[in-house]
């Protein structure tokens, strides 16, 4: 359809041009978006419609773009990532724009990644999906369990998660990436955090004053994935004041936590029992593990190292 302003610029009294303009106007007024707006604003007059045709056209076109959204990066709207709102101001039709849900989510993720450097989604995980998974017998149980979680997770109602363990390179992180992408499609916020970097970052955050803010963000994520737990250098502080605080909050709020590790439950408990002060602290490690065991299902991921 020809733009209304283009048609107007060509108007020179010619009957054919007038007919084309009338057809364009009628087609515009038959749009479901415009009909809905006029129904909700019965005080809009014919004169206001005539003088606001450009605004009406822009509103219709941008809303159609949103309904056929190709994704934030390919958004064709005049203001990428923004949706139009049509309103009346002093007997004139006007437009204003608001960030769409994808834009809001992208900005939030950008802020979170600025806050927590170890919050990440590796390149190989960005496109992870259950449709592309190799559902061989080695990973069948893990594939089924992660898919079931992704399809049925209810943060705030059910705090149960998963604990995937196995040798290096068998695809544990990729499975979690598929979970995160599926949850994203369901509108569920997911943090994937590389545990060794996270604990190191938390220690450094004490000096810059961001410790509590980082801790709160991780504690309150709808779904938290701690990748490669057990690969970090253990200290009493990271175990009790960071990991323990996170798990305690998430347990009480019924927020699911998922883990990947090279260790099974018993091996992780021995790892957590190590004390940088010397000796072992088995009771404290046991308390952490009770929270993990009670709220996760342990699944061994088998197979060959896919990175070699």
mmCIF file of C-alpha atoms in Angstrom:
data_model
loop_
_atom_site.group_PDB
_atom_site.id
_atom_site.type_symbol
_atom_site.label_atom_id
_atom_site.label_comp_id
_atom_site.label_asym_id
_atom_site.label_seq_id
_atom_site.Cartn_x
_atom_site.Cartn_y
_atom_site.Cartn_z
ATOM 1 C CA UNK A 1 0.000 0.000 0.000
ATOM 2 C CA UNK A 2 1.267 3.463 -0.904
ATOM 3 C CA UNK A 3 2.210 5.630 2.046
ATOM 4 C CA UNK A 4 -0.452 8.196 2.934
ATOM 5 C CA UNK A 5 2.039 11.065 2.971
ATOM 6 C CA UNK A 6 3.307 10.059 -0.491
ATOM 7 C CA UNK A 7 -0.222 10.075 -1.842
ATOM 8 C CA UNK A 8 -0.869 13.467 -0.298
ATOM 9 C CA UNK A 9 2.275 14.948 -1.814
ATOM 10 C CA UNK A 10 1.106 13.894 -5.261
ATOM 11 C CA UNK A 11 -2.340 15.413 -4.846
ATOM 12 C CA UNK A 12 -2.954 18.029 -7.498
ATOM 13 C CA UNK A 13 -6.733 17.860 -7.967
ATOM 14 C CA UNK A 14 -6.612 14.877 -10.271
ATOM 15 C CA UNK A 15 -9.644 12.589 -9.778
ATOM 16 C CA UNK A 16 -7.574 9.412 -10.112
ATOM 17 C CA UNK A 17 -5.194 10.488 -7.387
ATOM 18 C CA UNK A 18 -8.141 11.371 -5.164
ATOM 19 C CA UNK A 19 -9.589 7.909 -5.709
ATOM 20 C CA UNK A 20 -6.266 6.298 -4.846
ATOM 21 C CA UNK A 21 -6.068 8.378 -1.697
ATOM 22 C CA UNK A 22 -9.608 7.432 -0.716
ATOM 23 C CA UNK A 23 -8.846 3.728 -1.262
ATOM 24 C CA UNK A 24 -5.713 3.968 0.852
ATOM 25 C CA UNK A 25 -7.630 5.748 3.596
ATOM 26 C CA UNK A 26 -10.457 3.203 3.540
ATOM 27 C CA UNK A 27 -7.987 0.290 3.677
ATOM 28 C CA UNK A 28 -6.275 1.929 6.610
ATOM 29 C CA UNK A 29 -9.550 2.418 8.484
ATOM 30 C CA UNK A 30 -10.437 -1.240 7.905
ATOM 31 C CA UNK A 31 -7.352 -2.363 9.813
ATOM 32 C CA UNK A 32 -8.174 -4.250 13.011
ATOM 33 C CA UNK A 33 -5.645 -2.104 14.889
ATOM 34 C CA UNK A 34 -7.305 1.147 13.812
ATOM 35 C CA UNK A 35 -10.827 -0.170 14.369
ATOM 36 C CA UNK A 36 -9.881 -1.215 17.896
ATOM 37 C CA UNK A 37 -8.344 2.172 18.640
ATOM 38 C CA UNK A 38 -11.365 4.083 17.340
ATOM 39 C CA UNK A 39 -13.715 1.848 19.314
ATOM 40 C CA UNK A 40 -11.742 2.600 22.474
ATOM 41 C CA UNK A 41 -11.698 6.342 21.698
ATOM 42 C CA UNK A 42 -15.234 7.310 20.586
ATOM 43 C CA UNK A 43 -14.383 11.018 20.887
ATOM 44 C CA UNK A 44 -11.991 10.834 17.917
ATOM 45 C CA UNK A 45 -13.563 12.863 15.099
ATOM 46 C CA UNK A 46 -13.341 12.480 11.339
ATOM 47 C CA UNK A 47 -11.248 15.631 11.206
ATOM 48 C CA UNK A 48 -8.779 14.176 13.711
ATOM 49 C CA UNK A 49 -8.568 11.029 11.592
ATOM 50 C CA UNK A 50 -7.950 13.010 8.420
ATOM 51 C CA UNK A 51 -5.187 15.109 9.942
ATOM 52 C CA UNK A 52 -3.672 12.063 11.648
ATOM 53 C CA UNK A 53 -3.523 9.662 8.712
ATOM 54 C CA UNK A 54 0.267 9.520 8.800
ATOM 55 C CA UNK A 55 0.211 8.597 12.479
ATOM 56 C CA UNK A 56 -2.452 5.949 11.877
ATOM 57 C CA UNK A 57 -0.470 4.462 9.005
ATOM 58 C CA UNK A 58 2.742 4.360 11.015
ATOM 59 C CA UNK A 59 0.937 2.771 13.971
ATOM 60 C CA UNK A 60 -0.632 0.073 11.775
ATOM 61 C CA UNK A 61 2.613 -0.734 9.985
ATOM 62 C CA UNK A 62 4.701 -0.913 13.166
ATOM 63 C CA UNK A 63 2.140 -3.087 14.966
ATOM 64 C CA UNK A 64 2.083 -5.486 12.014
ATOM 65 C CA UNK A 65 5.867 -5.692 12.254
ATOM 66 C CA UNK A 66 5.548 -6.569 15.940
ATOM 67 C CA UNK A 67 2.972 -9.274 15.262
ATOM 68 C CA UNK A 68 5.373 -10.829 12.758
ATOM 69 C CA UNK A 69 8.436 -10.211 14.900
ATOM 70 C CA UNK A 70 11.641 -11.526 13.251
ATOM 71 C CA UNK A 71 13.636 -11.041 16.457
ATOM 72 C CA UNK A 72 15.221 -8.023 18.104
ATOM 73 C CA UNK A 73 18.300 -7.877 15.867
ATOM 74 C CA UNK A 74 16.180 -7.830 12.703
ATOM 75 C CA UNK A 75 13.399 -5.598 14.029
ATOM 76 C CA UNK A 76 12.187 -3.450 11.083
ATOM 77 C CA UNK A 77 10.496 -0.775 13.226
ATOM 78 C CA UNK A 78 11.659 2.825 13.044
ATOM 79 C CA UNK A 79 12.958 2.459 16.585
ATOM 80 C CA UNK A 80 14.407 -1.029 16.828
ATOM 81 C CA UNK A 81 12.934 -2.927 19.769
ATOM 82 C CA UNK A 82 10.136 -0.429 20.443
ATOM 83 C CA UNK A 83 6.376 -0.789 20.012
ATOM 84 C CA UNK A 84 4.058 2.102 19.107
ATOM 85 C CA UNK A 85 1.220 3.420 21.232
ATOM 86 C CA UNK A 86 -1.422 5.618 19.611
ATOM 87 C CA UNK A 87 -3.055 8.246 21.810
ATOM 88 C CA UNK A 88 -4.980 11.502 21.666
ATOM 89 C CA UNK A 89 -3.372 14.754 22.754
ATOM 90 C CA UNK A 90 -5.217 18.071 22.445
ATOM 91 C CA UNK A 91 -7.503 16.738 19.723
ATOM 92 C CA UNK A 92 -4.595 15.348 17.710
ATOM 93 C CA UNK A 93 -3.508 11.772 17.153
ATOM 94 C CA UNK A 94 0.011 11.166 18.429
ATOM 95 C CA UNK A 95 2.448 8.269 18.722
ATOM 96 C CA UNK A 96 4.842 7.278 21.484
ATOM 97 C CA UNK A 97 7.047 4.230 21.727
ATOM 98 C CA UNK A 98 7.714 1.723 24.500
ATOM 99 C CA UNK A 99 10.395 -0.961 24.663
ATOM 100 C CA UNK A 100 9.020 -4.359 23.684
ATOM 101 C CA UNK A 101 9.499 -7.452 25.856
ATOM 102 C CA UNK A 102 12.522 -8.567 23.806
ATOM 103 C CA UNK A 103 14.168 -5.162 24.213
ATOM 104 C CA UNK A 104 13.469 -5.141 27.941
ATOM 105 C CA UNK A 105 14.881 -8.646 28.275
ATOM 106 C CA UNK A 106 17.996 -7.765 26.267
ATOM 107 C CA UNK A 107 18.634 -4.644 28.356
ATOM 108 C CA UNK A 108 18.139 -6.603 31.563
ATOM 109 C CA UNK A 109 20.536 -9.300 30.390
ATOM 110 C CA UNK A 110 23.085 -6.635 29.443
ATOM 111 C CA UNK A 111 22.843 -5.113 32.918
ATOM 112 C CA UNK A 112 23.147 -8.533 34.540
ATOM 113 C CA UNK A 113 26.219 -9.391 32.492
ATOM 114 C CA UNK A 114 27.755 -6.053 33.407
ATOM 115 C CA UNK A 115 27.106 -6.865 37.059
ATOM 116 C CA UNK A 116 28.199 -10.507 36.949
ATOM 117 C CA UNK A 117 31.042 -11.227 34.543
ATOM 118 C CA UNK A 118 30.798 -14.983 35.125
ATOM 119 C CA UNK A 119 27.175 -14.948 33.954
ATOM 120 C CA UNK A 120 27.588 -16.252 30.463
ATOM 121 C CA UNK A 121 26.210 -18.219 27.560
ATOM 122 C CA UNK A 122 29.107 -19.599 25.464
ATOM 123 C CA UNK A 123 28.888 -19.390 21.686
ATOM 124 C CA UNK A 124 28.376 -23.125 21.345
ATOM 125 C CA UNK A 125 25.433 -22.920 23.724
ATOM 126 C CA UNK A 126 23.672 -19.947 22.129
ATOM 127 C CA UNK A 127 22.010 -22.176 19.541
ATOM 128 C CA UNK A 128 21.642 -25.268 21.744
ATOM 129 C CA UNK A 129 18.270 -26.922 21.361
ATOM 130 C CA UNK A 130 16.728 -30.269 22.139
ATOM 131 C CA UNK A 131 15.949 -30.754 18.442
ATOM 132 C CA UNK A 132 19.673 -30.654 17.627
ATOM 133 C CA UNK A 133 20.813 -32.882 20.474
ATOM 134 C CA UNK A 134 22.495 -36.182 19.789
ATOM 135 C CA UNK A 135 20.045 -38.467 21.575
ATOM 136 C CA UNK A 136 22.382 -41.445 21.694
ATOM 137 C CA UNK A 137 21.986 -44.100 24.339
ATOM 138 C CA UNK A 138 24.808 -42.545 26.374
ATOM 139 C CA UNK A 139 22.852 -39.359 26.921
ATOM 140 C CA UNK A 140 19.286 -40.627 26.661
ATOM 141 C CA UNK A 141 18.478 -40.383 30.361
ATOM 142 C CA UNK A 142 20.033 -36.933 30.693
ATOM 143 C CA UNK A 143 18.265 -35.699 27.541
ATOM 144 C CA UNK A 144 14.888 -36.864 28.795
ATOM 145 C CA UNK A 145 15.405 -35.407 32.266
ATOM 146 C CA UNK A 146 16.563 -32.007 31.023
ATOM 147 C CA UNK A 147 13.748 -31.782 28.472
ATOM 148 C CA UNK A 148 11.193 -32.697 31.123
ATOM 149 C CA UNK A 149 12.570 -30.023 33.428
ATOM 150 C CA UNK A 150 12.587 -27.372 30.694
ATOM 151 C CA UNK A 151 8.983 -28.108 29.753
ATOM 152 C CA UNK A 152 7.641 -28.309 33.301
ATOM 153 C CA UNK A 153 9.743 -26.004 35.493
ATOM 154 C CA UNK A 154 7.653 -23.829 37.818
ATOM 155 C CA UNK A 155 9.918 -21.445 39.729
ATOM 156 C CA UNK A 156 8.317 -20.380 42.976
ATOM 157 C CA UNK A 157 6.163 -23.504 43.101
ATOM 158 C CA UNK A 158 8.625 -26.340 42.621
ATOM 159 C CA UNK A 159 12.262 -25.883 43.615
ATOM 160 C CA UNK A 160 13.571 -29.222 42.358
ATOM 161 C CA UNK A 161 16.421 -29.159 39.847
ATOM 162 C CA UNK A 162 18.998 -31.469 38.276
ATOM 163 C CA UNK A 163 22.589 -32.505 38.949
ATOM 164 C CA UNK A 164 24.386 -33.662 35.803
ATOM 165 C CA UNK A 165 27.767 -35.236 36.364
ATOM 166 C CA UNK A 166 30.263 -37.066 34.218
ATOM 167 C CA UNK A 167 33.624 -36.850 32.555
ATOM 168 C CA UNK A 168 34.938 -33.705 30.915
ATOM 169 C CA UNK A 169 33.492 -32.936 27.472
ATOM 170 C CA UNK A 170 30.496 -35.298 27.428
ATOM 171 C CA UNK A 171 27.998 -32.485 26.756
ATOM 172 C CA UNK A 172 26.702 -31.486 30.187
ATOM 173 C CA UNK A 173 26.929 -27.745 29.514
ATOM 174 C CA UNK A 174 25.320 -28.114 26.097
ATOM 175 C CA UNK A 175 22.346 -29.873 27.691
ATOM 176 C CA UNK A 176 22.009 -27.015 30.142
ATOM 177 C CA UNK A 177 22.167 -24.561 27.253
ATOM 178 C CA UNK A 178 19.219 -26.329 25.649
ATOM 179 C CA UNK A 179 17.375 -26.032 28.967
ATOM 180 C CA UNK A 180 18.137 -22.300 29.205
ATOM 181 C CA UNK A 181 16.987 -21.645 25.638
ATOM 182 C CA UNK A 182 13.755 -23.568 26.153
ATOM 183 C CA UNK A 183 13.074 -21.705 29.399
ATOM 184 C CA UNK A 184 13.777 -18.422 27.620
ATOM 185 C CA UNK A 185 11.053 -19.261 25.112
ATOM 186 C CA UNK A 186 8.735 -19.822 28.063
ATOM 187 C CA UNK A 187 9.644 -16.420 29.494
ATOM 188 C CA UNK A 188 11.567 -17.854 32.450
ATOM 189 C CA UNK A 189 14.719 -16.009 33.508
ATOM 190 C CA UNK A 190 17.744 -18.305 33.660
ATOM 191 C CA UNK A 191 21.260 -17.601 34.867
ATOM 192 C CA UNK A 192 24.046 -19.850 33.557
ATOM 193 C CA UNK A 193 27.117 -19.240 35.691
ATOM 194 C CA UNK A 194 30.555 -20.784 35.343
ATOM 195 C CA UNK A 195 31.162 -21.678 38.981
ATOM 196 C CA UNK A 196 34.981 -21.281 39.181
ATOM 197 C CA UNK A 197 34.871 -17.773 37.715
ATOM 198 C CA UNK A 198 31.844 -16.861 39.801
ATOM 199 C CA UNK A 199 33.408 -17.704 43.150
ATOM 200 C CA UNK A 200 36.596 -15.880 42.148
ATOM 201 C CA UNK A 201 34.553 -12.868 41.090
ATOM 202 C CA UNK A 202 32.582 -12.844 44.327
ATOM 203 C CA UNK A 203 35.770 -12.644 46.348
ATOM 204 C CA UNK A 204 36.997 -9.731 44.231
ATOM 205 C CA UNK A 205 33.624 -7.959 44.533
ATOM 206 C CA UNK A 206 34.174 -7.302 48.228
ATOM 207 C CA UNK A 207 36.735 -4.633 47.396
ATOM 208 C CA UNK A 208 34.517 -2.803 44.864
ATOM 209 C CA UNK A 209 31.373 -2.971 47.025
ATOM 210 C CA UNK A 210 29.294 -5.022 44.572
ATOM 211 C CA UNK A 211 29.264 -8.265 46.567
ATOM 212 C CA UNK A 212 25.758 -8.013 47.996
ATOM 213 C CA UNK A 213 24.226 -6.853 44.721
ATOM 214 C CA UNK A 214 25.785 -9.778 42.855
ATOM 215 C CA UNK A 215 24.735 -12.236 45.533
ATOM 216 C CA UNK A 216 21.130 -11.028 45.538
ATOM 217 C CA UNK A 217 20.869 -11.252 41.743
ATOM 218 C CA UNK A 218 21.991 -14.889 41.738
ATOM 219 C CA UNK A 219 19.892 -15.832 44.758
ATOM 220 C CA UNK A 220 16.715 -14.501 43.137
ATOM 221 C CA UNK A 221 17.122 -15.790 39.559
ATOM 222 C CA UNK A 222 14.082 -17.850 38.576
ATOM 223 C CA UNK A 223 16.331 -20.703 37.460
ATOM 224 C CA UNK A 224 20.034 -20.905 38.288
ATOM 225 C CA UNK A 225 22.510 -23.168 36.498
ATOM 226 C CA UNK A 226 25.874 -23.567 38.223
ATOM 227 C CA UNK A 227 28.165 -24.971 35.577
ATOM 228 C CA UNK A 228 31.240 -27.017 36.567
ATOM 229 C CA UNK A 229 30.684 -26.924 40.320
ATOM 230 C CA UNK A 230 33.665 -28.494 42.060
ATOM 231 C CA UNK A 231 36.223 -27.131 39.596
ATOM 232 C CA UNK A 232 36.717 -24.053 41.763
ATOM 233 C CA UNK A 233 39.332 -23.639 44.459
ATOM 234 C CA UNK A 234 37.436 -24.282 47.661
ATOM 235 C CA UNK A 235 37.467 -21.995 50.663
ATOM 236 C CA UNK A 236 35.306 -21.927 53.755
ATOM 237 C CA UNK A 237 34.058 -18.486 52.776
ATOM 238 C CA UNK A 238 32.910 -19.362 49.252
ATOM 239 C CA UNK A 239 31.309 -22.568 50.502
ATOM 240 C CA UNK A 240 29.456 -21.126 53.504
ATOM 241 C CA UNK A 241 28.901 -17.430 52.779
ATOM 242 C CA UNK A 242 28.367 -17.616 49.037
ATOM 243 C CA UNK A 243 27.184 -21.062 47.944
ATOM 244 C CA UNK A 244 25.434 -21.784 51.238
ATOM 245 C CA UNK A 245 23.604 -18.447 51.247
ATOM 246 C CA UNK A 246 22.495 -18.892 47.635
ATOM 247 C CA UNK A 247 21.184 -22.413 48.154
ATOM 248 C CA UNK A 248 19.429 -21.553 51.409
ATOM 249 C CA UNK A 249 17.487 -18.696 49.809
ATOM 250 C CA UNK A 250 16.606 -20.683 46.731
ATOM 251 C CA UNK A 251 15.458 -23.630 48.832
ATOM 252 C CA UNK A 252 13.118 -21.413 50.881
ATOM 253 C CA UNK A 253 11.745 -19.615 47.799
ATOM 254 C CA UNK A 254 11.375 -22.843 45.762
ATOM 255 C CA UNK A 255 13.631 -21.603 42.982
ATOM 256 C CA UNK A 256 15.236 -24.469 40.993
ATOM 257 C CA UNK A 257 19.008 -24.811 40.860
ATOM 258 C CA UNK A 258 20.752 -27.031 38.318
ATOM 259 C CA UNK A 259 24.370 -28.172 38.420
ATOM 260 C CA UNK A 260 26.959 -29.694 36.161
ATOM 261 C CA UNK A 261 30.078 -31.296 37.628
ATOM 262 C CA UNK A 262 32.819 -33.787 37.014
ATOM 263 C CA UNK A 263 32.078 -35.093 40.525
ATOM 264 C CA UNK A 264 29.240 -37.244 41.776
ATOM 265 C CA UNK A 265 27.554 -36.300 45.066
ATOM 266 C CA UNK A 266 30.096 -38.038 47.291
ATOM 267 C CA UNK A 267 33.088 -36.652 45.415
ATOM 268 C CA UNK A 268 31.674 -33.135 45.556
ATOM 269 C CA UNK A 269 31.098 -33.459 49.287
ATOM 270 C CA UNK A 270 34.734 -34.418 49.829
ATOM 271 C CA UNK A 271 35.776 -31.456 47.670
ATOM 272 C CA UNK A 272 33.622 -29.042 49.671
ATOM 273 C CA UNK A 273 34.935 -30.426 52.960
ATOM 274 C CA UNK A 274 38.406 -29.113 52.198
ATOM 275 C CA UNK A 275 39.288 -26.127 54.359
ATOM 276 C CA UNK A 276 41.770 -23.468 53.328
ATOM 277 C CA UNK A 277 42.415 -23.120 57.027
ATOM 278 C CA UNK A 278 43.809 -26.636 57.108
ATOM 279 C CA UNK A 279 42.155 -30.016 57.575
ATOM 280 C CA UNK A 280 38.572 -30.756 56.595
ATOM 281 C CA UNK A 281 35.146 -29.483 57.627
ATOM 282 C CA UNK A 282 32.975 -32.481 56.927
ATOM 283 C CA UNK A 283 29.894 -31.266 58.802
ATOM 284 C CA UNK A 284 29.721 -27.992 56.889
ATOM 285 C CA UNK A 285 30.211 -29.793 53.585
ATOM 286 C CA UNK A 286 27.475 -32.224 54.551
ATOM 287 C CA UNK A 287 25.053 -29.357 55.198
ATOM 288 C CA UNK A 288 25.672 -27.938 51.715
ATOM 289 C CA UNK A 289 25.293 -31.349 50.121
ATOM 290 C CA UNK A 290 22.010 -32.014 51.913
ATOM 291 C CA UNK A 291 20.553 -28.951 50.214
ATOM 292 C CA UNK A 292 21.868 -30.089 46.851
ATOM 293 C CA UNK A 293 20.837 -33.740 47.196
ATOM 294 C CA UNK A 294 17.357 -32.977 48.485
ATOM 295 C CA UNK A 295 16.507 -30.617 45.650
ATOM 296 C CA UNK A 296 18.195 -32.241 42.661
ATOM 297 C CA UNK A 297 18.089 -35.493 40.755
ATOM 298 C CA UNK A 298 21.565 -36.844 40.039
ATOM 299 C CA UNK A 299 22.070 -38.087 36.480
ATOM 300 C CA UNK A 300 25.301 -39.382 35.056
ATOM 301 C CA UNK A 301 26.078 -38.197 31.531
ATOM 302 C CA UNK A 302 28.125 -40.783 29.702
ATOM 303 C CA UNK A 303 29.924 -40.781 26.392
ATOM 304 C CA UNK A 304 33.155 -39.828 24.711
ATOM 305 C CA UNK A 305 34.856 -36.474 25.089
ATOM 306 C CA UNK A 306 33.204 -34.437 22.330
ATOM 307 C CA UNK A 307 35.785 -31.672 22.532
ATOM 308 C CA UNK A 308 38.748 -33.823 21.596
#
